[in-house]
mmCIF file of C-alpha atoms in Angstrom:
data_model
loop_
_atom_site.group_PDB
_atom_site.id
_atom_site.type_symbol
_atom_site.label_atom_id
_atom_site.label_comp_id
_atom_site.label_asym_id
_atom_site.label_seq_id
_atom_site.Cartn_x
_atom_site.Cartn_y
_atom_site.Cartn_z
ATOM 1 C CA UNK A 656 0.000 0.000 0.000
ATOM 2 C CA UNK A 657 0.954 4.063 -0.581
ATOM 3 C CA UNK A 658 2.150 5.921 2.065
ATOM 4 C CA UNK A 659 -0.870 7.971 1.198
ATOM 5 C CA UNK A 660 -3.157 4.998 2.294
ATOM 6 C CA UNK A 661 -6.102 3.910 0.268
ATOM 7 C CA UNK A 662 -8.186 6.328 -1.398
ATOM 8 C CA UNK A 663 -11.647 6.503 -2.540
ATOM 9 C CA UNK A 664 -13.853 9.062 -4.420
ATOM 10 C CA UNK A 665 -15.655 11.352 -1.528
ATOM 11 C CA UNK A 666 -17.637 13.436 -4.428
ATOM 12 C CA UNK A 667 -17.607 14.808 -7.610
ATOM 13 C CA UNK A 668 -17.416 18.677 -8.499
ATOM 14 C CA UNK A 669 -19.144 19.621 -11.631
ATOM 15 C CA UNK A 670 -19.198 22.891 -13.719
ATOM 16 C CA UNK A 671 -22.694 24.093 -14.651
ATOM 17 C CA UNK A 672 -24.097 27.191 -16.857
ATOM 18 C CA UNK A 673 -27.223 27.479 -14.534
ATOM 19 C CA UNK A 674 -27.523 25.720 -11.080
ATOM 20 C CA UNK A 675 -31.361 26.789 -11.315
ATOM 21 C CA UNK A 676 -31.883 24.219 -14.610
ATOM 22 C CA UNK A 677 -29.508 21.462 -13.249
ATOM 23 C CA UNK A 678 -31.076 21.222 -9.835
ATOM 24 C CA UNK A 679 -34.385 20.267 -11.796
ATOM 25 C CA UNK A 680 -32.365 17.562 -13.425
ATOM 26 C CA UNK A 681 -29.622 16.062 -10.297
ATOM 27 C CA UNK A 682 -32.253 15.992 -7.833
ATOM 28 C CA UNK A 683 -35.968 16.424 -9.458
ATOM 29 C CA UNK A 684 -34.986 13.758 -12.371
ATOM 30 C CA UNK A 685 -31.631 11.360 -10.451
ATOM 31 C CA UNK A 686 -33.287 12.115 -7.002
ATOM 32 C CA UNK A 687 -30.035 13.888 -5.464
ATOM 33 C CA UNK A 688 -31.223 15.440 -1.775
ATOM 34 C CA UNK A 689 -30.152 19.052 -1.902
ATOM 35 C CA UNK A 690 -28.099 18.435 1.111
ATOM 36 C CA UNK A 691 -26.707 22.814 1.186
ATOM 37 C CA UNK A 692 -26.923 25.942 -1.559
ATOM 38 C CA UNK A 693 -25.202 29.256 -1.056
ATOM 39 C CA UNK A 694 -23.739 31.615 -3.248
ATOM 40 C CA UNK A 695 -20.508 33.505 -3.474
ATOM 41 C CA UNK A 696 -20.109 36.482 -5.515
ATOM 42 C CA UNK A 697 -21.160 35.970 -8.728
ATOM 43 C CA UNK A 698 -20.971 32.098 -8.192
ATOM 44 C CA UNK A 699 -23.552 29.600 -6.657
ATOM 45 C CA UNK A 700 -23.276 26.590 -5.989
ATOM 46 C CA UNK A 701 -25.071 23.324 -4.198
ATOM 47 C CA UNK A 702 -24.333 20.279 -2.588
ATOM 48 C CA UNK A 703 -26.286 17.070 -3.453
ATOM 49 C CA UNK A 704 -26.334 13.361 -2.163
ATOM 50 C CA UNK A 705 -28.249 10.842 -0.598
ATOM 51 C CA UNK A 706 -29.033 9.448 2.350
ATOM 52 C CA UNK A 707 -27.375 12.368 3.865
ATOM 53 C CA UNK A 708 -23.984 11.184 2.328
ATOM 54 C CA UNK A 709 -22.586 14.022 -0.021
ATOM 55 C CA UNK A 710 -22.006 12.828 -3.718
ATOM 56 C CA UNK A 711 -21.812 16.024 -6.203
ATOM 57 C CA UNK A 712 -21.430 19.669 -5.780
ATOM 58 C CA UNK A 713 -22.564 22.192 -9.039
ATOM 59 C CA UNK A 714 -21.070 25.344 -9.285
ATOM 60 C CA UNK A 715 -22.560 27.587 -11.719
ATOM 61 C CA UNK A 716 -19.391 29.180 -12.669
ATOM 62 C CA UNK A 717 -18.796 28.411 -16.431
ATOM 63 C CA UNK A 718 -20.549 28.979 -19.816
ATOM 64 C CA UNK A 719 -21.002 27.040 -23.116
ATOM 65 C CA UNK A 720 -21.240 23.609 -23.226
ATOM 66 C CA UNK A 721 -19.193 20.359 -22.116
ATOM 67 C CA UNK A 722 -16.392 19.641 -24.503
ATOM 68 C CA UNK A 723 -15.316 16.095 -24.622
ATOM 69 C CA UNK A 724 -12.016 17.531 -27.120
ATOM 70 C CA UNK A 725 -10.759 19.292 -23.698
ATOM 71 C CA UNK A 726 -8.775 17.264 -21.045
ATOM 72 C CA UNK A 727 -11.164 16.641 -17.960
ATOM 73 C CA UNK A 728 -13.923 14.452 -17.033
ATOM 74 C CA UNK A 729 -14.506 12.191 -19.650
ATOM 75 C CA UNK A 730 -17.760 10.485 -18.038
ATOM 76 C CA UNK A 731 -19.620 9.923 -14.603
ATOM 77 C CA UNK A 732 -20.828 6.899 -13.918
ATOM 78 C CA UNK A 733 -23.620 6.481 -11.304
ATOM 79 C CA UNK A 734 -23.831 2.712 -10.090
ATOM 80 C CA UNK A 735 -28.146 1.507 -9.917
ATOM 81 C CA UNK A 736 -29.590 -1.271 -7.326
ATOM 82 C CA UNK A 737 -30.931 -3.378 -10.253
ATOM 83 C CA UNK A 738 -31.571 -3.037 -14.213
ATOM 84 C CA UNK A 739 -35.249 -2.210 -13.415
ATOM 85 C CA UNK A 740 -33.793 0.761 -11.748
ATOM 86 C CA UNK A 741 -32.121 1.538 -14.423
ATOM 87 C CA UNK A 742 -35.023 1.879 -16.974
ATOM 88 C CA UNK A 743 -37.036 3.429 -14.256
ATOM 89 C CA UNK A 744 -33.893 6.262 -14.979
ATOM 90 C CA UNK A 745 -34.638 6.118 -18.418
ATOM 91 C CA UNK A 746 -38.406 6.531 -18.722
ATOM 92 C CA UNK A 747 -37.694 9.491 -16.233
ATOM 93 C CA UNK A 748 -34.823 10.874 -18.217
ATOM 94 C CA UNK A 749 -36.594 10.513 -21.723
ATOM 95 C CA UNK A 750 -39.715 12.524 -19.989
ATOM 96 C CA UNK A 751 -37.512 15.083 -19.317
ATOM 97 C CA UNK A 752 -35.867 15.543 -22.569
ATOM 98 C CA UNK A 753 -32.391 13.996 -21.878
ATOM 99 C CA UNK A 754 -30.090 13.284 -25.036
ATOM 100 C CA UNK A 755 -29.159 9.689 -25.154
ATOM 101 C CA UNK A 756 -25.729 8.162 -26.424
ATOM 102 C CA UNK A 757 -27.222 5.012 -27.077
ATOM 103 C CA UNK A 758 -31.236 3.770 -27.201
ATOM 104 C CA UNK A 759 -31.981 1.980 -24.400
ATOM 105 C CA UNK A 760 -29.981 -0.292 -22.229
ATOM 106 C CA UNK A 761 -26.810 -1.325 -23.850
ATOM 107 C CA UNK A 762 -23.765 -3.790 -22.474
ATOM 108 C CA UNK A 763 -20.738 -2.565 -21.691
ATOM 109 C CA UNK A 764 -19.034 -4.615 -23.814
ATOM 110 C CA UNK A 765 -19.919 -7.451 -26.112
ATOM 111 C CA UNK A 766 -20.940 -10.485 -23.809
ATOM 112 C CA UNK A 767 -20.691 -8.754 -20.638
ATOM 113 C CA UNK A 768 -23.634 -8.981 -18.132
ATOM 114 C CA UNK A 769 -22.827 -5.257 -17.198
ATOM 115 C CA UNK A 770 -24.717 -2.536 -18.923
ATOM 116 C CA UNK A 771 -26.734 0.648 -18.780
ATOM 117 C CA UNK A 772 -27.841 3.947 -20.391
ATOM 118 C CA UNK A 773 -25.802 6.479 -21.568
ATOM 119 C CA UNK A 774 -27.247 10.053 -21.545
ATOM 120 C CA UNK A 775 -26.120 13.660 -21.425
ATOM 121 C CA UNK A 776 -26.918 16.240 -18.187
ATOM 122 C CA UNK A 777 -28.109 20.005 -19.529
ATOM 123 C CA UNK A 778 -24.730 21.277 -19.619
ATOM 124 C CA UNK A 779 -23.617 18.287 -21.934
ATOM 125 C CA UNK A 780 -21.542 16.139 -19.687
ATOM 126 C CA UNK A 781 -21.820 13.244 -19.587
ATOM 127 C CA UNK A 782 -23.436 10.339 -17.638
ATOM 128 C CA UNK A 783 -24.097 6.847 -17.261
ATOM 129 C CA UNK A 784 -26.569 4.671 -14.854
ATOM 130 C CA UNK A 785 -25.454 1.065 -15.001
ATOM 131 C CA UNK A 786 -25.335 -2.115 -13.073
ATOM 132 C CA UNK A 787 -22.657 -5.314 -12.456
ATOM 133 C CA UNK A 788 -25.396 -7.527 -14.148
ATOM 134 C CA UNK A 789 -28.733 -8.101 -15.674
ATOM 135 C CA UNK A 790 -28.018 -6.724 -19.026
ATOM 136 C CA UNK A 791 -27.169 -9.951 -20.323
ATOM 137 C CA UNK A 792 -29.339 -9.950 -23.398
ATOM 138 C CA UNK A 793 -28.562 -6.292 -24.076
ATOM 139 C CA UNK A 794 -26.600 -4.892 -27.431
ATOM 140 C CA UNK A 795 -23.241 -3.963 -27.407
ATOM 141 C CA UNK A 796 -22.442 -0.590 -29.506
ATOM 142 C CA UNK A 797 -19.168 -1.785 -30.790
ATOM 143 C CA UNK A 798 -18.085 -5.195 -30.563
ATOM 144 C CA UNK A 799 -14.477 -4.420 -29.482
ATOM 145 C CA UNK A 800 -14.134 -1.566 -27.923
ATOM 146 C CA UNK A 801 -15.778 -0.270 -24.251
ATOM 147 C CA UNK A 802 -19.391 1.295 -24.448
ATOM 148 C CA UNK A 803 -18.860 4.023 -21.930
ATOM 149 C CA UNK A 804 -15.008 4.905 -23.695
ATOM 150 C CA UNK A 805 -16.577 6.604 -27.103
ATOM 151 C CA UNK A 806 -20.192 8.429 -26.274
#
């Protein structure tokens, strides 16, 4: 082991063009608690989790749109209970308006019993709801290469 210890990912920060419009979509659409807002000069910002645990802080403090050309987060990947959970996400994410990488519930790989949706937040970034198993039957975008590498 590191001198450092073992490490393990307490949240995520993510830029947003307007905390007003992704609030309606991390915690009206994902179900994210607002667990804290507040505001500091011309930013604002907001702290969201569950179960009182803190996952993801927006801070409206950027404009124009996620660029996947620019070094940064490539995806964020949100872990489900079960595969019925995760096209409970999708009807609720397709009601809202969400862009989709792929239709429906797609494997991670080819073969693999791991698999989920692939979707875009307001802003752009990107996201993905999956689980370990249960999308054994489902396609596979590309046969060799990783679903959630090229969205």
């Amino acid at each position: 082991m590191s001198a450092i210890g073992t490490l393990t990912t307490h949240h995520v920060g993510i830029n947003v063009t307007d905390l007003t419009r992704s609030l309606g979509f991390y915690a009206d659409v994902l179900g994210f608690d607002v667990l804290g807002e507040g505001a500091e000069k011309d930013s604002r910002y907001a702290f969201l989790g569950q179960d009182g645990r803190l996952v993801l802080t927006l801070w409206q403090q950027s404009e124009g749109t996620y660029d996947s050309a620019r070094p940064g987060l490539h995806h964020l990947a949100f872990e489900a209970e079960s595969i019925e959970h995760v096209r409970a996400a999708e009807a609720a994410l397709t009601a809202r308006g969400a862009t989709f990488a792929y239709e429906g519930v797609v494997a991670h790989r080819e073969g693999a019993a791991s698999g989920g949706i692939f979707f875009h937040d307001p802003d752009g970034t990107r996201l993905e709801i999956s689980v370990p198993k249960g999308a054994e039957e489902a396609p596979a975008p590309s046969e060799a290469a990783p679903t959630c590498g090229f969205f």
